[in-house]
Coordinates of C-alpha atoms in Angstrom, one line a residue:
X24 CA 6.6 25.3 -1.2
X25 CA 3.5 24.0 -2.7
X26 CA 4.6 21.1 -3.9
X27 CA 5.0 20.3 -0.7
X28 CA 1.6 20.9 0.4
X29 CA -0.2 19.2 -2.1
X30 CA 2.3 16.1 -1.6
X31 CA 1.3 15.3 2.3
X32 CA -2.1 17.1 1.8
X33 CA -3.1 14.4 -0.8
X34 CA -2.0 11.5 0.7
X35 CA -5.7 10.5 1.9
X36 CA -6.3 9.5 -1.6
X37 CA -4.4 6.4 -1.4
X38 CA -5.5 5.7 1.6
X39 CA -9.1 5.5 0.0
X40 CA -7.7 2.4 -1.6
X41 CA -7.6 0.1 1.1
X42 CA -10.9 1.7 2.5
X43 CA -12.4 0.6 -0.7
X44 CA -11.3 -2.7 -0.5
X45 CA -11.7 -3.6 3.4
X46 CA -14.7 -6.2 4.1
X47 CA -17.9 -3.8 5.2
X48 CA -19.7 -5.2 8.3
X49 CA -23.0 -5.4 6.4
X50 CA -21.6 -7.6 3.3
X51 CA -20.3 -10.2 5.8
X52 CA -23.5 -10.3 8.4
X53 CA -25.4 -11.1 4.8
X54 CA -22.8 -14.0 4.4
X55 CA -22.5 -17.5 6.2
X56 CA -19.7 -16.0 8.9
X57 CA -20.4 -15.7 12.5
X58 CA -23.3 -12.7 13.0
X59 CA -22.9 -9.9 15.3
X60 CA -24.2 -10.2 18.3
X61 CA -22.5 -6.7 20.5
X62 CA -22.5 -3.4 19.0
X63 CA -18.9 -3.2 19.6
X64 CA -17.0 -1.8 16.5
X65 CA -14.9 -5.1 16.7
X66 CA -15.6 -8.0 14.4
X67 CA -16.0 -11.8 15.7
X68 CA -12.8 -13.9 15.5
X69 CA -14.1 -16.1 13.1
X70 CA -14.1 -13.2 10.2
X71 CA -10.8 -12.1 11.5
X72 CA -9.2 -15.5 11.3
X73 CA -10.9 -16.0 7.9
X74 CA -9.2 -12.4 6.8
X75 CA -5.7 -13.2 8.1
X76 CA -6.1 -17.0 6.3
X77 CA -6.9 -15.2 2.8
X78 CA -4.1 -12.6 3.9
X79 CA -1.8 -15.1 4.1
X80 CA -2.7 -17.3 1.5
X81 CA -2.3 -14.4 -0.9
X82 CA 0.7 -12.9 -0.1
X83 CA 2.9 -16.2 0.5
X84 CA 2.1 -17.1 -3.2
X85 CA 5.0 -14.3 -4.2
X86 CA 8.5 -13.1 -2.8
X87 CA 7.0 -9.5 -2.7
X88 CA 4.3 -10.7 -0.5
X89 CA 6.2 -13.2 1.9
X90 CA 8.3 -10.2 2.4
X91 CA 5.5 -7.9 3.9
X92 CA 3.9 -11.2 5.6
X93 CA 7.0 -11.4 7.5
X94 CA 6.8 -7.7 8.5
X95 CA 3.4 -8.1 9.1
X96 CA 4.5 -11.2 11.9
X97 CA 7.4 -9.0 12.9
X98 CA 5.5 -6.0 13.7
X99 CA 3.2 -8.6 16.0
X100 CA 0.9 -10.5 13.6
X101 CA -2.3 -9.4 11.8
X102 CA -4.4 -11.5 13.7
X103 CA -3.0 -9.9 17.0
X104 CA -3.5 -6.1 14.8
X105 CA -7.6 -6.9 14.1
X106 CA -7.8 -8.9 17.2
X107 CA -7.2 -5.9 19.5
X108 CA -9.5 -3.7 18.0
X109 CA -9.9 -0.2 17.0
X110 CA -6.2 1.9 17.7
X111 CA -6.1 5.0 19.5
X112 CA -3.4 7.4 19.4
X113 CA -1.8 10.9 19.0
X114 CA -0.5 12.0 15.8
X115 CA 2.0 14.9 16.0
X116 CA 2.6 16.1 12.2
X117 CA 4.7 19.2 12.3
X118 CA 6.0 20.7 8.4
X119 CA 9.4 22.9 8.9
X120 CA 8.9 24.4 6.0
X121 CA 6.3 26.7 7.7
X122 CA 3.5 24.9 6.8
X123 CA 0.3 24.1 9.1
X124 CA 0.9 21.5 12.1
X125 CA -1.2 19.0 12.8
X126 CA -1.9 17.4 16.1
X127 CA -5.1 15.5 17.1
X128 CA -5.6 12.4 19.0
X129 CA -7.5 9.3 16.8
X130 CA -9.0 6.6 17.2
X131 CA -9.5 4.3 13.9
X132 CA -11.4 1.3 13.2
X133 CA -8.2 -1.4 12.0
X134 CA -11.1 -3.4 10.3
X135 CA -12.5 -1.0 8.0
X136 CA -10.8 1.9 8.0
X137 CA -13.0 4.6 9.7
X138 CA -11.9 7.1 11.9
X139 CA -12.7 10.0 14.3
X140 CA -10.3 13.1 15.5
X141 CA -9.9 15.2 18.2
X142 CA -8.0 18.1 18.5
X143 CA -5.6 17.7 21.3
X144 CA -6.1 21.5 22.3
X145 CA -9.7 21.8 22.5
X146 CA -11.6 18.4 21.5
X147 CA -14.8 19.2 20.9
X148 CA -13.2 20.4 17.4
X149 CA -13.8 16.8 16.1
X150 CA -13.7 15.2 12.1
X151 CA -13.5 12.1 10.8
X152 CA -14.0 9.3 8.2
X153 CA -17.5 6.8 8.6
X154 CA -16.4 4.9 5.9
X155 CA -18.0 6.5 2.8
X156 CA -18.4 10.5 3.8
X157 CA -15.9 12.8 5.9
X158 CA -17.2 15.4 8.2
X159 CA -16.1 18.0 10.4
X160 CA -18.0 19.1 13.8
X161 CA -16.1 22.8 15.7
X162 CA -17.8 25.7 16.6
X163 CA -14.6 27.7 15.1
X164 CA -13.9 27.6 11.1
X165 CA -10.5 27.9 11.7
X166 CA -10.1 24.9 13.8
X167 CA -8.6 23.1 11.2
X168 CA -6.8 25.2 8.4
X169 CA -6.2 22.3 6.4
X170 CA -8.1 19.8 4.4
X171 CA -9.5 17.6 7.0
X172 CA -10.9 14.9 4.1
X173 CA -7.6 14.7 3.1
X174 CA -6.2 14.3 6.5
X175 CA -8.8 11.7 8.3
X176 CA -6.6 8.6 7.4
X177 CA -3.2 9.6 6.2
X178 CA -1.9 9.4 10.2
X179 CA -3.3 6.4 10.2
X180 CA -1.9 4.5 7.0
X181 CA 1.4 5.8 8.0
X182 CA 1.3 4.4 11.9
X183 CA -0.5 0.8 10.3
X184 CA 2.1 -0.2 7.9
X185 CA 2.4 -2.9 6.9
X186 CA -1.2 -4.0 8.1
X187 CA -2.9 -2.1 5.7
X188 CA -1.5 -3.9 2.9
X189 CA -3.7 -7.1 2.9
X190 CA -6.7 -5.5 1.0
X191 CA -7.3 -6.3 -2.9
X192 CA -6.2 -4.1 -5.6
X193 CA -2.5 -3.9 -4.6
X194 CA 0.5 -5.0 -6.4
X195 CA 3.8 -5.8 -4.7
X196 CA 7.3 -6.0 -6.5
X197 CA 10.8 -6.8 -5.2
X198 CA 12.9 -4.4 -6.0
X199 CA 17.1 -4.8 -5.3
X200 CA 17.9 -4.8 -1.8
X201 CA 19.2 -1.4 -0.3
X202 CA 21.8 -0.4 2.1
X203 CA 21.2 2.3 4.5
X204 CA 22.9 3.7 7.3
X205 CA 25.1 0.2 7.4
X206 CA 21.6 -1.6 7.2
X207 CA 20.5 -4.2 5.1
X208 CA 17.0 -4.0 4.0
X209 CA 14.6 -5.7 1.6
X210 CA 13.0 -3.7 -0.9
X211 CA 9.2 -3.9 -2.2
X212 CA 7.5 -1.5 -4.7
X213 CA 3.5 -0.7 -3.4
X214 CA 1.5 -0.2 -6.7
X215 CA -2.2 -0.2 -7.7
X216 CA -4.6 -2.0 -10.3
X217 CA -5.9 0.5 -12.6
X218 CA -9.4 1.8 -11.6
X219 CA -8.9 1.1 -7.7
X220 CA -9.4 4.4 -5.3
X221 CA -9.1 7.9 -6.4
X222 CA -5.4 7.8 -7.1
X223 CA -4.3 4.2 -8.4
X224 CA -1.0 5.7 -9.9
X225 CA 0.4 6.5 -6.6
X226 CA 3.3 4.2 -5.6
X227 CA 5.3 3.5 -2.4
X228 CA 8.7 1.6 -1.7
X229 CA 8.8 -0.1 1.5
X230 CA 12.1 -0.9 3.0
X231 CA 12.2 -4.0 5.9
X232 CA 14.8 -5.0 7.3
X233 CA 16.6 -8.0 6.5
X234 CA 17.0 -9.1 9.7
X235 CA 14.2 -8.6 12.0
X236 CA 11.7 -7.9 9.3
X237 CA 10.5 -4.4 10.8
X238 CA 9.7 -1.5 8.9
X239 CA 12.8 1.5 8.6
X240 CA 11.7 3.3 5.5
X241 CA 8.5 4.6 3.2
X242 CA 9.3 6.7 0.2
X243 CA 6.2 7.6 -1.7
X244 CA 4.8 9.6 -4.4
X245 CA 1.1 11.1 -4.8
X246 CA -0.9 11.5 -8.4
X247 CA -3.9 12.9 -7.6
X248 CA -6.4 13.5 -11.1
X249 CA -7.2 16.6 -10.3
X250 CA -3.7 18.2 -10.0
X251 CA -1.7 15.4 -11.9
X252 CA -2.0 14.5 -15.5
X253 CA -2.0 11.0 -16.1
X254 CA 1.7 10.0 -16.0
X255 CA 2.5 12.5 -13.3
X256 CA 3.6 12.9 -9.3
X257 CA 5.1 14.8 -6.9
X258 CA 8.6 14.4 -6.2
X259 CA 9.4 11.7 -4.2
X260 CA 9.9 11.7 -0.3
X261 CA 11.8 9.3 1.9
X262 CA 10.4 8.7 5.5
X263 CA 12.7 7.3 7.9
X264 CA 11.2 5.6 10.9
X265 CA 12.7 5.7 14.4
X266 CA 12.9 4.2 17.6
X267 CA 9.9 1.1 18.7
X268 CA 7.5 1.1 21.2
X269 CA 5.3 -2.3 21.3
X270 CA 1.6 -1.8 22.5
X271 CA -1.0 -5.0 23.5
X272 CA 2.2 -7.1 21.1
X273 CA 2.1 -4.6 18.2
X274 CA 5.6 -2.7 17.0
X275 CA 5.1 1.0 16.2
X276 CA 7.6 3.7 16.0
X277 CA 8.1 6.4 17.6
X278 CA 8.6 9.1 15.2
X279 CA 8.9 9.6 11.5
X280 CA 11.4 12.3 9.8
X281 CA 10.7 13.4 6.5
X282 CA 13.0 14.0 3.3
X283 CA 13.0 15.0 0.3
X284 CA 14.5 12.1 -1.7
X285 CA 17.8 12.7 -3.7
X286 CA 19.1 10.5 -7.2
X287 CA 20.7 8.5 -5.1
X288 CA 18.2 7.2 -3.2
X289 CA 19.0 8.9 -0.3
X290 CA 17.2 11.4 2.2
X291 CA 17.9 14.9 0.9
X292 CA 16.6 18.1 2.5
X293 CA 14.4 17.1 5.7
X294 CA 11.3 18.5 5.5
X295 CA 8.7 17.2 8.1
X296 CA 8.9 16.0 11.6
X297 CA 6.2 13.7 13.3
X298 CA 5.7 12.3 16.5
X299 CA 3.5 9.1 17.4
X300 CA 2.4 8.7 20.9
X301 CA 0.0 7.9 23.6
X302 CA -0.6 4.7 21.3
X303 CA -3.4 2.4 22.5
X304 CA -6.0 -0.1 21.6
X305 CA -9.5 0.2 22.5
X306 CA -11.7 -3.2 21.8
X307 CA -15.3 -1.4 23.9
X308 CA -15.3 1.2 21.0
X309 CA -19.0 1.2 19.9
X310 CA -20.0 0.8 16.1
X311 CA -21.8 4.2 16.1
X312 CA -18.9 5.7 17.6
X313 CA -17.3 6.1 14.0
X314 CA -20.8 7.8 12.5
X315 CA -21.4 11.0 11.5
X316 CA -22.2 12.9 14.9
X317 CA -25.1 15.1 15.3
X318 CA -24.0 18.6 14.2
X319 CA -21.3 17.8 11.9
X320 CA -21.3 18.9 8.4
X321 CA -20.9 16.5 6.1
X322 CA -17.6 17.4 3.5
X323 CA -18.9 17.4 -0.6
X324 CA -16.1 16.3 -3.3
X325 CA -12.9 15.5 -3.2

């Protein structure tokens, strides 16, 4: 279906939004914090503490946000999520509609937001994400039959909730707490201010659990300009998250399963399996490691 498509396809957009509004490391080595002094693509402490002080500070002032702090601490603590460095990991995205799969290993920069892909069948088919341009290096067109500008952080927003939520720009609302599958969870409603990223009218409902604070479920819409009027989404989907694995004290899940969602705010037709393994953190990444390589083509537009 291509609603489909242009739902999962377009997802990059608000994942632009927290791009935009993640610290760059050449604003903060012009400020008073703690200078560089490796060419490792991880920060000093001292900016990481400062981050994770503001974090907290902010999100503590509202129910919405003590919510997601407490996810954030249950899932193994920001400090503990910028701390390790740069993430590393397989990303199995399979469509049963027919639609493309997608499968390339990744390895993102947590602090701001830059990525690089291989594809787990022959990687030197490579694209990524330096931070302001994404580019695509592999000697075969066809390599990737999808979007790859899209695609270069949507993975990664997925695995990194709810880490990715202490940028500016974002609104957080509780919404009535929701029962699901004989589970309690906490609700809060993911919104943007007007003007931030490409796609400020997307939305997303997070469900944590009321218990142990972790993650279960992200339903989301997408409103990209360009196919959208203002006012107007795709349908809304409902992602269920299963089982935990816990890497260098972070909590990921496994897998992800995919749903259409129905009135009742339940998972209708299921749509899209995905698999996350061979997690993995990887503090000796190099700055340059996340620039645009030597014979990659730089991508124009959106």
């Amino acid at each position: 279906m291509k609603t489909k498509k242009i739902l999962i396809t377009f997802l990059f957009l608000s994942v632009l939004i927290s791009c935009k509004n993640t610290p760059e490391r050449k604003t903060l080595e012009s400020s008073n914090e703690e200078p560089i002094t490796t060419d490792l693509a991880k920060v000093p402490d001292s900016w990481i503490n400062k981050r994770v002080k503001n974090a907290k500070l902010k999100l503590e002032k509202s129910e919405a946000g003590s919510i997601v702090w407490n996810a954030m601490e249950a899932h193994g603590g920001l400090d503990t999520w910028y701390k390790n460095g740069p993430v590393s990991f397989q990303f199995y995205y399979n469509p049963l509609d027919g639609g493309t799969p997608r499968n390339t290993h990744q390895i993102v920069d947590t602090w701001s937001s830059r990525a690089r892909h291989k594809k787990v069948v022959d990687t030197t088919a490579q694209y990524g994400w330096d931070g302001k341009a994404a580019w695509v290096r592999a000697a075969d067109s066809t390599a990737f039959p999808y979007n790859t500008r899209f695609w270069a952080l949507t993975p990664y927003f997925f695995m990194a909730q709810p880490f990715v939520l202490d940028g500016q720009g974002t609104n957080l609302e509780v919404l009535p707490q929701e029962i699901y599958k004989e589970t309690n969870y906490d609700v809060v409603k993911v919104t943007f201010n007007e003007g931030t990223g490409d796609a400020p009218d997307d939305y997303y409902v997070l469900y944590f659990n009321t218990e142990t604070h972790l993650l279960g479920v992200i339903r989301y819409v997408v409103s990209y300009p360009k196919y959208f009027k203002k006012g107007e989404h795709t349908p809304e989907k409902f992602m269920e998250l299963y089982g935990k694995q816990t890497v260098e004290g972070i909590v990921l899940p496994e897998r992800y399963q995919t749903h259409w969602l129905l009135e009742n705010n339940m998972p209708g037709e299921y749509i899209t399996e995905i698999t996350l393994s061979n997690v993995g953190f990887k503090p000796n990444t190099v700055d340059t490691f996340f620039n645009v390589p030597e014979g990659a083509t730089v991508l124009e537009g959106l």
